[in-house]
CSV table of C-alpha atoms and ligand atoms in Angstrom, one decimal:
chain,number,residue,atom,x,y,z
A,1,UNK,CA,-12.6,-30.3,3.9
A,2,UNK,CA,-12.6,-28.3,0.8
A,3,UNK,CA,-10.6,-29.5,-1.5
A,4,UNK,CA,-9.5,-26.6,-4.4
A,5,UNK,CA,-10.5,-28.2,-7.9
A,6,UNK,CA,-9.7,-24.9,-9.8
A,7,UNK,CA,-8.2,-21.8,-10.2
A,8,UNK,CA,-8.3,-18.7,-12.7
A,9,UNK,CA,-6.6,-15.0,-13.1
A,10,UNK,CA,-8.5,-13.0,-14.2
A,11,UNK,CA,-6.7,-9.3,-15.6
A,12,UNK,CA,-9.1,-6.1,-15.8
A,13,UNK,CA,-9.1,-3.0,-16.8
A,14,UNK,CA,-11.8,-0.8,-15.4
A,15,UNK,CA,-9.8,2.5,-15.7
A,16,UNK,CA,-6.2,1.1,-14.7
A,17,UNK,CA,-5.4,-2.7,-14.5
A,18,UNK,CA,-6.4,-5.5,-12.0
A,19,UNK,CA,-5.1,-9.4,-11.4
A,20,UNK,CA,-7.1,-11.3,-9.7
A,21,UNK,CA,-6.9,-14.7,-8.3
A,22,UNK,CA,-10.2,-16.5,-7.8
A,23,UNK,CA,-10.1,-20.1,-6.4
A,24,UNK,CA,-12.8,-22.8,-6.9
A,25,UNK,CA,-13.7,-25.7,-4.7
A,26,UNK,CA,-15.3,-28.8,-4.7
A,27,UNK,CA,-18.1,-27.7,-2.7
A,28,UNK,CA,-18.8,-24.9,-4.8
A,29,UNK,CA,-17.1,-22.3,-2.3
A,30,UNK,CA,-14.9,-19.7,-3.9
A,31,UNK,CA,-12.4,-17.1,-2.7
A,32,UNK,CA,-10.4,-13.8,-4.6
A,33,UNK,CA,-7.0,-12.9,-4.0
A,34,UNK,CA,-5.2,-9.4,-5.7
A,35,UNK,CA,-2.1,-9.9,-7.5
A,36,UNK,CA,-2.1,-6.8,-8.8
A,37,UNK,CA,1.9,-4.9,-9.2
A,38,UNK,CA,1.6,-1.8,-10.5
A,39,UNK,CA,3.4,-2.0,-13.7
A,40,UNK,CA,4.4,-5.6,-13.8
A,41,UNK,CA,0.6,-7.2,-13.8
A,42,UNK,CA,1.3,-9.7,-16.6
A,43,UNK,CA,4.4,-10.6,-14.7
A,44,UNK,CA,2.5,-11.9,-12.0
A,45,UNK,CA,-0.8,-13.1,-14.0
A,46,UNK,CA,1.8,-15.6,-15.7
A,47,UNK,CA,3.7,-16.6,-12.8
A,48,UNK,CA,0.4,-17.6,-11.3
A,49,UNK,CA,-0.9,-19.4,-14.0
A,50,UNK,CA,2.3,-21.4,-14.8
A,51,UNK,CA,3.6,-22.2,-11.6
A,52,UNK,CA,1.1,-21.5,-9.3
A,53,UNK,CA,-2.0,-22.5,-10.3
A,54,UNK,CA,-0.9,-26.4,-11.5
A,55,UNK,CA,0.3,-27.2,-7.9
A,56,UNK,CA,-3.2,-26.0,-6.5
A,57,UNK,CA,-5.5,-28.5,-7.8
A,58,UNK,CA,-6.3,-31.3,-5.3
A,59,UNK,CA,-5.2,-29.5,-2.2
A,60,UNK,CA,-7.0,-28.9,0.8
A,61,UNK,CA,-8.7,-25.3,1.3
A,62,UNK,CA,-7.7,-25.2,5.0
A,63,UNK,CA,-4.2,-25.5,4.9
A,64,UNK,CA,-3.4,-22.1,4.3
A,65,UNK,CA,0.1,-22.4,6.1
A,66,UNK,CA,1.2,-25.7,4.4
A,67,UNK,CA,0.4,-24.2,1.5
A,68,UNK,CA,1.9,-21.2,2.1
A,69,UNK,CA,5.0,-22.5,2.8
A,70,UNK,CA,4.8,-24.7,-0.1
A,71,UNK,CA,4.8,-21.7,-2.4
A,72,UNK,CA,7.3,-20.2,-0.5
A,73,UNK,CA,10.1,-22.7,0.1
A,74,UNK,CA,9.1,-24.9,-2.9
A,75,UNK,CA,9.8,-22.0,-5.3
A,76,UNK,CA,13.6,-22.1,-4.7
A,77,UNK,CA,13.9,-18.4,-5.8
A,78,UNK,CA,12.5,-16.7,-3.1
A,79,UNK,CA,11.2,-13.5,-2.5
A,80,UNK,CA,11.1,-10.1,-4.8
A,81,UNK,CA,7.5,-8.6,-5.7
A,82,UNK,CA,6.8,-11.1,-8.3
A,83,UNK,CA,6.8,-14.3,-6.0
A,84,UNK,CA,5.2,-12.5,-3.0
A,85,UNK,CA,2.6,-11.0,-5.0
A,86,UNK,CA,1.8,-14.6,-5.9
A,87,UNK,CA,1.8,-16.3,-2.6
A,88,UNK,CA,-0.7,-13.2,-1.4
A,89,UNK,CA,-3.5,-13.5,-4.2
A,90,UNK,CA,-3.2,-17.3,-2.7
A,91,UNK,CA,-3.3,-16.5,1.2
A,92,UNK,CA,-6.2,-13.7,0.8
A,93,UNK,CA,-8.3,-16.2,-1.3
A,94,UNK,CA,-8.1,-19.2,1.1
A,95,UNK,CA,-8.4,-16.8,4.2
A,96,UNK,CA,-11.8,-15.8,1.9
A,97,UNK,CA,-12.9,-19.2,1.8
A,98,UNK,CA,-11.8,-20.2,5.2
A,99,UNK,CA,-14.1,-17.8,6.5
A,100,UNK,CA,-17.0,-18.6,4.0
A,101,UNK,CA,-17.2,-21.8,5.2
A,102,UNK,CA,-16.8,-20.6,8.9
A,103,UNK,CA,-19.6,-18.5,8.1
A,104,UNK,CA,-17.1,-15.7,10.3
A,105,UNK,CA,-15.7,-11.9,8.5
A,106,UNK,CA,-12.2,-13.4,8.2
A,107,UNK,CA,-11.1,-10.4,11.2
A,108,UNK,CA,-13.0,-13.1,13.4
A,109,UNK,CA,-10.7,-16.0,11.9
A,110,UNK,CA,-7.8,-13.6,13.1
A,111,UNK,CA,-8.5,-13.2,16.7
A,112,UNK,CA,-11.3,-10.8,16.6
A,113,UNK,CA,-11.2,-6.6,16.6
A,114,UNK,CA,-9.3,-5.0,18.6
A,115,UNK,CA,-11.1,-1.5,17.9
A,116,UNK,CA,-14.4,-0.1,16.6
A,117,UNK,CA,-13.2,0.5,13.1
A,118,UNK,CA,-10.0,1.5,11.5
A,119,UNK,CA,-8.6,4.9,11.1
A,120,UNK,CA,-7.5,6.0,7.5
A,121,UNK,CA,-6.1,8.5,5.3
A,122,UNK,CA,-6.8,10.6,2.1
A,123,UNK,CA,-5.1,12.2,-0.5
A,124,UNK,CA,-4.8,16.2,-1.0
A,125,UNK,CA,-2.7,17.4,-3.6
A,126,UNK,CA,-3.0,20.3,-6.0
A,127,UNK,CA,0.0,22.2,-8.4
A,128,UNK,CA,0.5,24.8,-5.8
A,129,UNK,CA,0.1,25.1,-1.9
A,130,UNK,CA,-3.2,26.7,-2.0
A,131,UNK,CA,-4.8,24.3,-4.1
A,132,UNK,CA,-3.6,21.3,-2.3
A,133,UNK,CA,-4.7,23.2,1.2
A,134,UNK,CA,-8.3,23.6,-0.7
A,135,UNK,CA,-8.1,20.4,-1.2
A,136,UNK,CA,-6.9,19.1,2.5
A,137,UNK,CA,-10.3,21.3,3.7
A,138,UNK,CA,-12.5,19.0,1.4
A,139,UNK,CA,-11.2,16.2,2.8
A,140,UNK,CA,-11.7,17.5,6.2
A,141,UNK,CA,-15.5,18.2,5.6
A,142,UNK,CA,-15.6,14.6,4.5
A,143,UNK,CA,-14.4,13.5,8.1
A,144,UNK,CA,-11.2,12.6,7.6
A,145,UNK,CA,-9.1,12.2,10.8
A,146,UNK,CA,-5.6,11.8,8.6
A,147,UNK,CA,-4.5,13.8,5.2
A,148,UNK,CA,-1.6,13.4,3.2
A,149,UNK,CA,-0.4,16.4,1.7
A,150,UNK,CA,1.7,16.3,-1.6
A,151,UNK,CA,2.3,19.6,-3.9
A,152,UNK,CA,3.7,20.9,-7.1
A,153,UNK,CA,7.1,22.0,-6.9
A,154,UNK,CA,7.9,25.5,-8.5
A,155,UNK,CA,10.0,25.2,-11.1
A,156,UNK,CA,9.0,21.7,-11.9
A,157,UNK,CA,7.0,20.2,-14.6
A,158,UNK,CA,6.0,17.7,-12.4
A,159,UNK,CA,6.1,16.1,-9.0
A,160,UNK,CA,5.2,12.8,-7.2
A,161,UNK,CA,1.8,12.4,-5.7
A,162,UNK,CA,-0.1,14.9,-7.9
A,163,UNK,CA,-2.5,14.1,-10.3
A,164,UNK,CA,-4.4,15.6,-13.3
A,165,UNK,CA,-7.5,14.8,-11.7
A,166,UNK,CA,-6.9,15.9,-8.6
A,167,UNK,CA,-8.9,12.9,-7.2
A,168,UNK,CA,-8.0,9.7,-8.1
A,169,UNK,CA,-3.7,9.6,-8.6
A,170,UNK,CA,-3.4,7.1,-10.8
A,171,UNK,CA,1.0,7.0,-11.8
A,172,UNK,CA,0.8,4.7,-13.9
A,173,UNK,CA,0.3,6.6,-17.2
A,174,UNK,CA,1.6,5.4,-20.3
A,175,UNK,CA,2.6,2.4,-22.4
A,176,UNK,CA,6.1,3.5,-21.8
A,177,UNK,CA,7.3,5.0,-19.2
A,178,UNK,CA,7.0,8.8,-18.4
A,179,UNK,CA,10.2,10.5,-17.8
A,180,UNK,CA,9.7,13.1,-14.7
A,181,UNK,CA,12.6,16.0,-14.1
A,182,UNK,CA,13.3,16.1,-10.2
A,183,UNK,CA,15.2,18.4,-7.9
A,184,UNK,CA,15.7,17.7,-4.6
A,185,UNK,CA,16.6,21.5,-3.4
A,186,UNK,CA,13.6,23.1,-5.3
A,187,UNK,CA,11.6,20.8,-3.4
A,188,UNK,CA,13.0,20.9,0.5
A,189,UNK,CA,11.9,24.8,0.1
A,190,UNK,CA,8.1,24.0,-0.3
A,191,UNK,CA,7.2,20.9,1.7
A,192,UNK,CA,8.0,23.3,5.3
A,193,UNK,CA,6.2,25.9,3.6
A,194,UNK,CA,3.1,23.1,2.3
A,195,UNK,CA,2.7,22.2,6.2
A,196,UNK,CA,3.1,25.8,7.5
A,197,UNK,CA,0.1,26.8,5.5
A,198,UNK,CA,-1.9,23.4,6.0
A,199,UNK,CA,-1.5,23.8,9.6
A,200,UNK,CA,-2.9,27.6,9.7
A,201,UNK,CA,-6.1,26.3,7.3
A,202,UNK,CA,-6.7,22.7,8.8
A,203,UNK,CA,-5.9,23.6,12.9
A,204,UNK,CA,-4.1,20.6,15.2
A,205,UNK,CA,-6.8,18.4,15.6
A,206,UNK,CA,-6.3,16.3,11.9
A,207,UNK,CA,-3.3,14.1,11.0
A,208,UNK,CA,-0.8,15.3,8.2
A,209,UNK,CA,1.2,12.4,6.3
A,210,UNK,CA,3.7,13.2,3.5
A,211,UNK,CA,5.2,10.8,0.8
A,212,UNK,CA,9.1,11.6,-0.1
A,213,UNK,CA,8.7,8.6,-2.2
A,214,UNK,CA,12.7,7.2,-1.8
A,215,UNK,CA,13.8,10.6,-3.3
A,216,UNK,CA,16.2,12.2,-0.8
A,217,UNK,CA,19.8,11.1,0.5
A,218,UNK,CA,19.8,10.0,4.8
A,219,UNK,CA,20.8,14.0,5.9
A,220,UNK,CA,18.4,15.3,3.5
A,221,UNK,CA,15.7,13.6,4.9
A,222,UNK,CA,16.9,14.5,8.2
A,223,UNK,CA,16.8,17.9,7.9
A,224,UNK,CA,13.5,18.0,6.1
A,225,UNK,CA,12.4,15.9,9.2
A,226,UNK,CA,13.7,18.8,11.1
A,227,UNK,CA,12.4,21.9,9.0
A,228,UNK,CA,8.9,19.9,9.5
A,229,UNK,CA,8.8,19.3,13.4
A,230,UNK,CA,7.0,22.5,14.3
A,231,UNK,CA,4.0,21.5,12.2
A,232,UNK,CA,3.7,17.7,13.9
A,233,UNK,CA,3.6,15.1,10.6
A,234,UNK,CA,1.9,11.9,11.7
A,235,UNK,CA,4.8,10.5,9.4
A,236,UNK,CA,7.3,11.2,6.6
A,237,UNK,CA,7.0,8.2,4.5
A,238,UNK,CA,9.8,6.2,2.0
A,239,UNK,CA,12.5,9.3,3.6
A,240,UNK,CA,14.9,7.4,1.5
A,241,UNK,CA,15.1,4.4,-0.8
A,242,UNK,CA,15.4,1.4,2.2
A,243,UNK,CA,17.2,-0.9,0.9
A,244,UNK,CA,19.8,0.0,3.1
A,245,UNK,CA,18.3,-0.1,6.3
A,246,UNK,CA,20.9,0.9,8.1
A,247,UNK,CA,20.5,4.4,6.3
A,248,UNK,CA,17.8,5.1,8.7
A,249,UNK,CA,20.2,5.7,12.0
A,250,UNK,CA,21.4,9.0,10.0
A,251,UNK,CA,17.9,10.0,9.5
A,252,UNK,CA,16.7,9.1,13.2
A,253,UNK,CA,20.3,11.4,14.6
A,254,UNK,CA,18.9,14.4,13.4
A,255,UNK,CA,14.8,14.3,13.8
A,256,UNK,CA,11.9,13.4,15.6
A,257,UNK,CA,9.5,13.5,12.7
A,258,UNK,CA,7.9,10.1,12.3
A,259,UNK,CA,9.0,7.7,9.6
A,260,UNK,CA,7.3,4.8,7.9
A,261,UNK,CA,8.6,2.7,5.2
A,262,UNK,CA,7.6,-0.4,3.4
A,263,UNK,CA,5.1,0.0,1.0
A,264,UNK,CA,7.8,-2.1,-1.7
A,265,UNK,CA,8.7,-4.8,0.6
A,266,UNK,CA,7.4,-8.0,0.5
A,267,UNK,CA,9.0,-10.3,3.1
A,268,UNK,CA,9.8,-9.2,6.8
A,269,UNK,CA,13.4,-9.6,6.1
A,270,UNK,CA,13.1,-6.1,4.4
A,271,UNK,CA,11.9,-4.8,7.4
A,272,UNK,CA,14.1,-6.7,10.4
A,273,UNK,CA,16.9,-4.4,11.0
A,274,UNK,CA,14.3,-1.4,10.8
A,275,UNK,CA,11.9,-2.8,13.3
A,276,UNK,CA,14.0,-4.5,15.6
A,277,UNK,CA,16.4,-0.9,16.0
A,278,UNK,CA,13.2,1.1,16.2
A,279,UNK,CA,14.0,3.2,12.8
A,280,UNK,CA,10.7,3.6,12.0
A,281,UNK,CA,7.8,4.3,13.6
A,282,UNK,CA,5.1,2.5,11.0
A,283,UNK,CA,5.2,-0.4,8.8
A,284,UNK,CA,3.9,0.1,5.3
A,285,UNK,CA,3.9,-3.7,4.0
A,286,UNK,CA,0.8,-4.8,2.4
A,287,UNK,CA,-1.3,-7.8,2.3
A,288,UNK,CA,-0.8,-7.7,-1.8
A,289,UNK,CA,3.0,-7.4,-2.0
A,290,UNK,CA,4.3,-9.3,1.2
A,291,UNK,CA,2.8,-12.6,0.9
A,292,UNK,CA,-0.9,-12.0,2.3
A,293,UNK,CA,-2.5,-11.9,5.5
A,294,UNK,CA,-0.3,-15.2,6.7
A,295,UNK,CA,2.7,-13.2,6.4
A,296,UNK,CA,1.8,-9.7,7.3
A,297,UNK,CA,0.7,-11.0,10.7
A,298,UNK,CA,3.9,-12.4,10.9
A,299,UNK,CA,5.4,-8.5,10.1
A,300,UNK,CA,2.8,-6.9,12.5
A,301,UNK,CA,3.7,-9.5,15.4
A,302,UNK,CA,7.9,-8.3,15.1
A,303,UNK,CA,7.1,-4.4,14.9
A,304,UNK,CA,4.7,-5.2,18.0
A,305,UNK,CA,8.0,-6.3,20.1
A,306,UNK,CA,9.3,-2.9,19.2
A,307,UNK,CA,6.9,-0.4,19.5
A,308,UNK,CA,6.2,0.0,15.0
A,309,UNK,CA,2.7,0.5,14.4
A,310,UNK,CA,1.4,-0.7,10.9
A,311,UNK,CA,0.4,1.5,8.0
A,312,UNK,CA,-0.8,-0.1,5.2
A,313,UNK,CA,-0.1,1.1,1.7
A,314,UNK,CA,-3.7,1.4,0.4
A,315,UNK,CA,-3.2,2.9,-3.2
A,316,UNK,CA,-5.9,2.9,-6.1
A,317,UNK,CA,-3.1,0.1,-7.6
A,318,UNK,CA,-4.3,-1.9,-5.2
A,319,UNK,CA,-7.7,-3.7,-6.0
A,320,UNK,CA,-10.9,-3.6,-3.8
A,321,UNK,CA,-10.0,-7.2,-3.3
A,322,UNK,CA,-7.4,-6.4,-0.8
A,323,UNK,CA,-8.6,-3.3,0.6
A,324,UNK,CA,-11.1,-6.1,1.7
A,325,UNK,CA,-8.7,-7.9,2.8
A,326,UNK,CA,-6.2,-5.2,4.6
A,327,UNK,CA,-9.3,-3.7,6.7
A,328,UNK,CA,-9.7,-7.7,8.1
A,329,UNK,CA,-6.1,-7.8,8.8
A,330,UNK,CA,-6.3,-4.1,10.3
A,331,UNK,CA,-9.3,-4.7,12.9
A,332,UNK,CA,-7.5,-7.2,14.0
A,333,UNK,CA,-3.8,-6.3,14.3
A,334,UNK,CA,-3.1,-5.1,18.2
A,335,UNK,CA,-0.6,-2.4,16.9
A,336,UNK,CA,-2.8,-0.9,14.2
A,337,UNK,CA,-1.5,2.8,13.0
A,338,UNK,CA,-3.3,3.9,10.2
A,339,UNK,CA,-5.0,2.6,6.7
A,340,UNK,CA,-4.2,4.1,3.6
A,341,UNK,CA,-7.5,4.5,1.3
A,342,UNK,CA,-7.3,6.4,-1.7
A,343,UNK,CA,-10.8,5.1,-3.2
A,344,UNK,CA,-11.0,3.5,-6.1
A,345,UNK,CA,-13.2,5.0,-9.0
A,346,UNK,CA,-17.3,4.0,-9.3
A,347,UNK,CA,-16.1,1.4,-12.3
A,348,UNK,CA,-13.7,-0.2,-10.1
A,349,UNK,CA,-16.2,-0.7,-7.3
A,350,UNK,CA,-18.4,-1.8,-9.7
A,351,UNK,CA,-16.1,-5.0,-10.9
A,352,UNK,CA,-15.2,-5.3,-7.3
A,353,UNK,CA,-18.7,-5.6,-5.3
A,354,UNK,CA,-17.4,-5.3,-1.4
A,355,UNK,CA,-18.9,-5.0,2.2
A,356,UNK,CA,-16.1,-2.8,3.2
A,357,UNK,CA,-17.6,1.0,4.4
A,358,UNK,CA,-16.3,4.4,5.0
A,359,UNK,CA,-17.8,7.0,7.6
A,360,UNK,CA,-15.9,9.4,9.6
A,361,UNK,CA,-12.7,9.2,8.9
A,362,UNK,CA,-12.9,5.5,9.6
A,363,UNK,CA,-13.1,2.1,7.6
A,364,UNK,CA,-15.1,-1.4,8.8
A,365,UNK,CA,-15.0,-4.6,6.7
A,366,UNK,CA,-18.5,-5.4,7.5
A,367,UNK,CA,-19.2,-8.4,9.0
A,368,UNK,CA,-19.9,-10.9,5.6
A,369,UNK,CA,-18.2,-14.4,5.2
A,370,UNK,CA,-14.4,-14.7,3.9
A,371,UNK,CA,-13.4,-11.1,3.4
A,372,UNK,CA,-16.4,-9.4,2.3
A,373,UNK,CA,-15.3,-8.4,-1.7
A,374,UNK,CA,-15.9,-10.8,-5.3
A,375,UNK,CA,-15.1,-9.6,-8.8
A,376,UNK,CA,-18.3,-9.1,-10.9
A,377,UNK,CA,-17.0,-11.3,-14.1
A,378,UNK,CA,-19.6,-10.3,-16.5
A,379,UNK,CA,-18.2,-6.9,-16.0
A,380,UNK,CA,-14.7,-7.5,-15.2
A,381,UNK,CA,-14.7,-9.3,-18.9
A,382,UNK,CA,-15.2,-5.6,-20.5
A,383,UNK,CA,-12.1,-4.4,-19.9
A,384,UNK,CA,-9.2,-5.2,-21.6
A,385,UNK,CA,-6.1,-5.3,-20.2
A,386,UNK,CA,-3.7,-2.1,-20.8
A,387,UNK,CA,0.2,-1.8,-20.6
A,388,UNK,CA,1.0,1.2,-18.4
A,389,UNK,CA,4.1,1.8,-16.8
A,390,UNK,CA,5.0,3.7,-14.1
A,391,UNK,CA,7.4,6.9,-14.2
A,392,UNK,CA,10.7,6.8,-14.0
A,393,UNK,CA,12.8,10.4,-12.8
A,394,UNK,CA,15.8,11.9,-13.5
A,395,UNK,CA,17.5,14.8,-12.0
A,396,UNK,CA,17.7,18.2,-14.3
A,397,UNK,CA,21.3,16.9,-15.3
A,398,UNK,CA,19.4,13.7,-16.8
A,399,UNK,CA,20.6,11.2,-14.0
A,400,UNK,CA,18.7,8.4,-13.4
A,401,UNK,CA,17.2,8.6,-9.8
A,402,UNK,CA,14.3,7.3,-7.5
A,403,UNK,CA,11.1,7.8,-8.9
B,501,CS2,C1,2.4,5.8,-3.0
B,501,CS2,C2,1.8,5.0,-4.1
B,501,CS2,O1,0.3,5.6,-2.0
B,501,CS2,C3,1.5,5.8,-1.8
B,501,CS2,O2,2.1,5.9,-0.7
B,501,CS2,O3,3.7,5.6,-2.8
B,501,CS2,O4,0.8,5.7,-4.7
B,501,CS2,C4,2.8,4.4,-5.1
B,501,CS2,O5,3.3,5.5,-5.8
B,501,CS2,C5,2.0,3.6,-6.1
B,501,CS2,O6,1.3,2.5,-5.3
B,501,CS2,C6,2.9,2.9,-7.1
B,501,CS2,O7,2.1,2.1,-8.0
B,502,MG,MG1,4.1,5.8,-0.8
């Protein structure tokens, strides 16, 4: 068996910050786990090192559930992004070596495929409507089956989901945080008029997603989910901030739009009430923020009972390492929905060296040992870590709301 004799974290830079988890065995086999939370890396990187890391050494490789558990139960102070985080650069780096020393793509170790590939979705956005639609064809012409649409807001300085490179959204922008100016009513007059005009330029036969991001109350989302059903969204994503779960009955009273949610969860207990009274329609949790592979199988297998289909949060926050990982976990998953995949930049890709393809409109692992992704260390090494923070928003009359 391969016993683990070290571990390290190693925190990048290559355009926006990394943390990754590489384990070392006795036998010489290694695996990489992301710990990356967008915002809080070092948060993370430490708890890792200090409490992580030390109970590690001289366990055996295989045991991913044991140790699992260990990390889970033995912490005392369970969940919350910090913990989970943790426990998932540990799970996807022993799945990776399980599967090395299988000499099996980890999708293998997990029952197999159940499809050809794995469907995923891009990111248009522009300031205005017809920038974003331009945007939307581009992506089209690439062979994308699924889109998500976000826009400027008129009126507004700025607005969630649209970047200054139009390309790669990167939100986390400054040492401090950024303070964005919101309004809610400026903004439920453009998103009907976003998907009006996307549906005339793009036709019926591609998938249109849009991100609320937690920003409007239960009714508001309901009736956006209302003003959006003649245009068909695949889904209306993070409707409202979930903590409450029950807040989803209002929304589901008054629409038929699709809703997914989970993308800041990180245990299934987030997700229970949601699931199990069919509030939602996809599951957002990722293998990065809700404990690994181990754990989000565990998710999957609950919202399979009810009819959820997952959606994996696949942001540029999130490293190579477990896009890796989330395509393995998405091939293999019976009630697969879709696969977020906003692409990372050619520097990232560079630090991250992975199997993982695109063509189509579709994503594959690739069939290499473990999960098919390492991080280049040479080059990982040239880029310092940065503090960046993510936004935070406030209404016009300076209250403090979701970002
Ligand atoms: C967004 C994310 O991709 C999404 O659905 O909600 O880009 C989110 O804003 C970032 O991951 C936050 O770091
Ligand atoms: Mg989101």
């Amino acid at each position: 068996m391969p016993k683990i004799v070290a571990a390290r974290v190693i925190v990048t830079c290559p355009g926006r910050n990394f943390v990754t988890l590489k384990i070392e065995c006795d036998d010489g086999t290694t695996g990489v786990g992301d710990a990356t939370l967008n915002g809080r890396e070092l948060a993370v990187a430490t708890y890792l090192t200090e409490h992580v890391v030390p109970c590690l050494i001289g366990r055996d490789a295989h045991r991913i559930e044991d140790i699992w558990q260990y990390l889970y139960k033995g912490a005392y102070w369970r969940r919350g992004p910090v913990t989970m985080t943790a426990i998932a650069a540990v799970d996807m780096a022993l799945w990776d070596i399980k599967g090395k020393v299988a000499g099996l793509p980890v999708y293998q170790l997990l029952g197999g495929a159940c499809r050809e590939g794995v469907m995923v979705y891009g990111h248009a956005n522009g300031t205005t409507i017809e920038e974003t639609v331009e945007v939307a064809r581009e992506y089209q012409r690439q062979g994308y089956k699924a889109i998500r649409l976000q826009c400027g807001v008129p009126g507004m300085t700025s607005s969630y989901g649209v970047s200054k490179d139009r390309y790669f959204y990167e939100p986390a922008d400054a040492d401090l945080p950024t303070e964005n100016v919101w309004s809610t009513s400026k903004y439920l007059r453009v998103v009907p008029e976003l998907f009006a005009a996307a549906r005339e330029a793009l036709g019926w036969d591609v998938h249109l997603l849009h991100d609320i991001h937690h920003r409007l109350t239960p009714i508001e989302a309901g009736r956006l989910g209302r003003d959006l059903e003649p245009w068909r969204p695949f889904w209306l994503e993070d409707a409202t901030p979930a903590e409450n779960q029950a807040a989803f009955r209002l929304i589901r009273q008054h629409t038929t739009a699709p809703l997914a949610v989970g993308e800041i969860f990180n245990s299934i207990w987030d997700a229970k009430t949601l699931i199990e009274e069919q509030l939602i329609d996809y599951i957002r949790a990722t293998v990065v923020h809700a404990g690994g592979i181990t754990h989000l199988r565990r998710i999957a297998a609950l919202a399979d009972l009810y009819q959820v289909r997952t959606g994996c949060h696949g942001a540029t926050d999130l490293s190579p390492v477990a896009m890796a990982a989330a395509l393995h976990f998405d091939l293999s998953v019976p009630n697969f929905g879709i696969q977020e995949y906003m692409r990372h930049t050619p520097e990232t890709d560079a630090v991250f060296p992975h199997a993982y393809s695109f063509e189509g409109g579709m994503m594959h692992p690739g069939d290499a040992p473990g999960l098919g992704v390492d991080i280049d260390e040479a080059l990982a090494v040239g880029y310092d870590y940065k503090r960046a923070f993510l936004p935070v928003n406030r209404l016009e009359d300076g209250t403090l709301w979701s970002w």
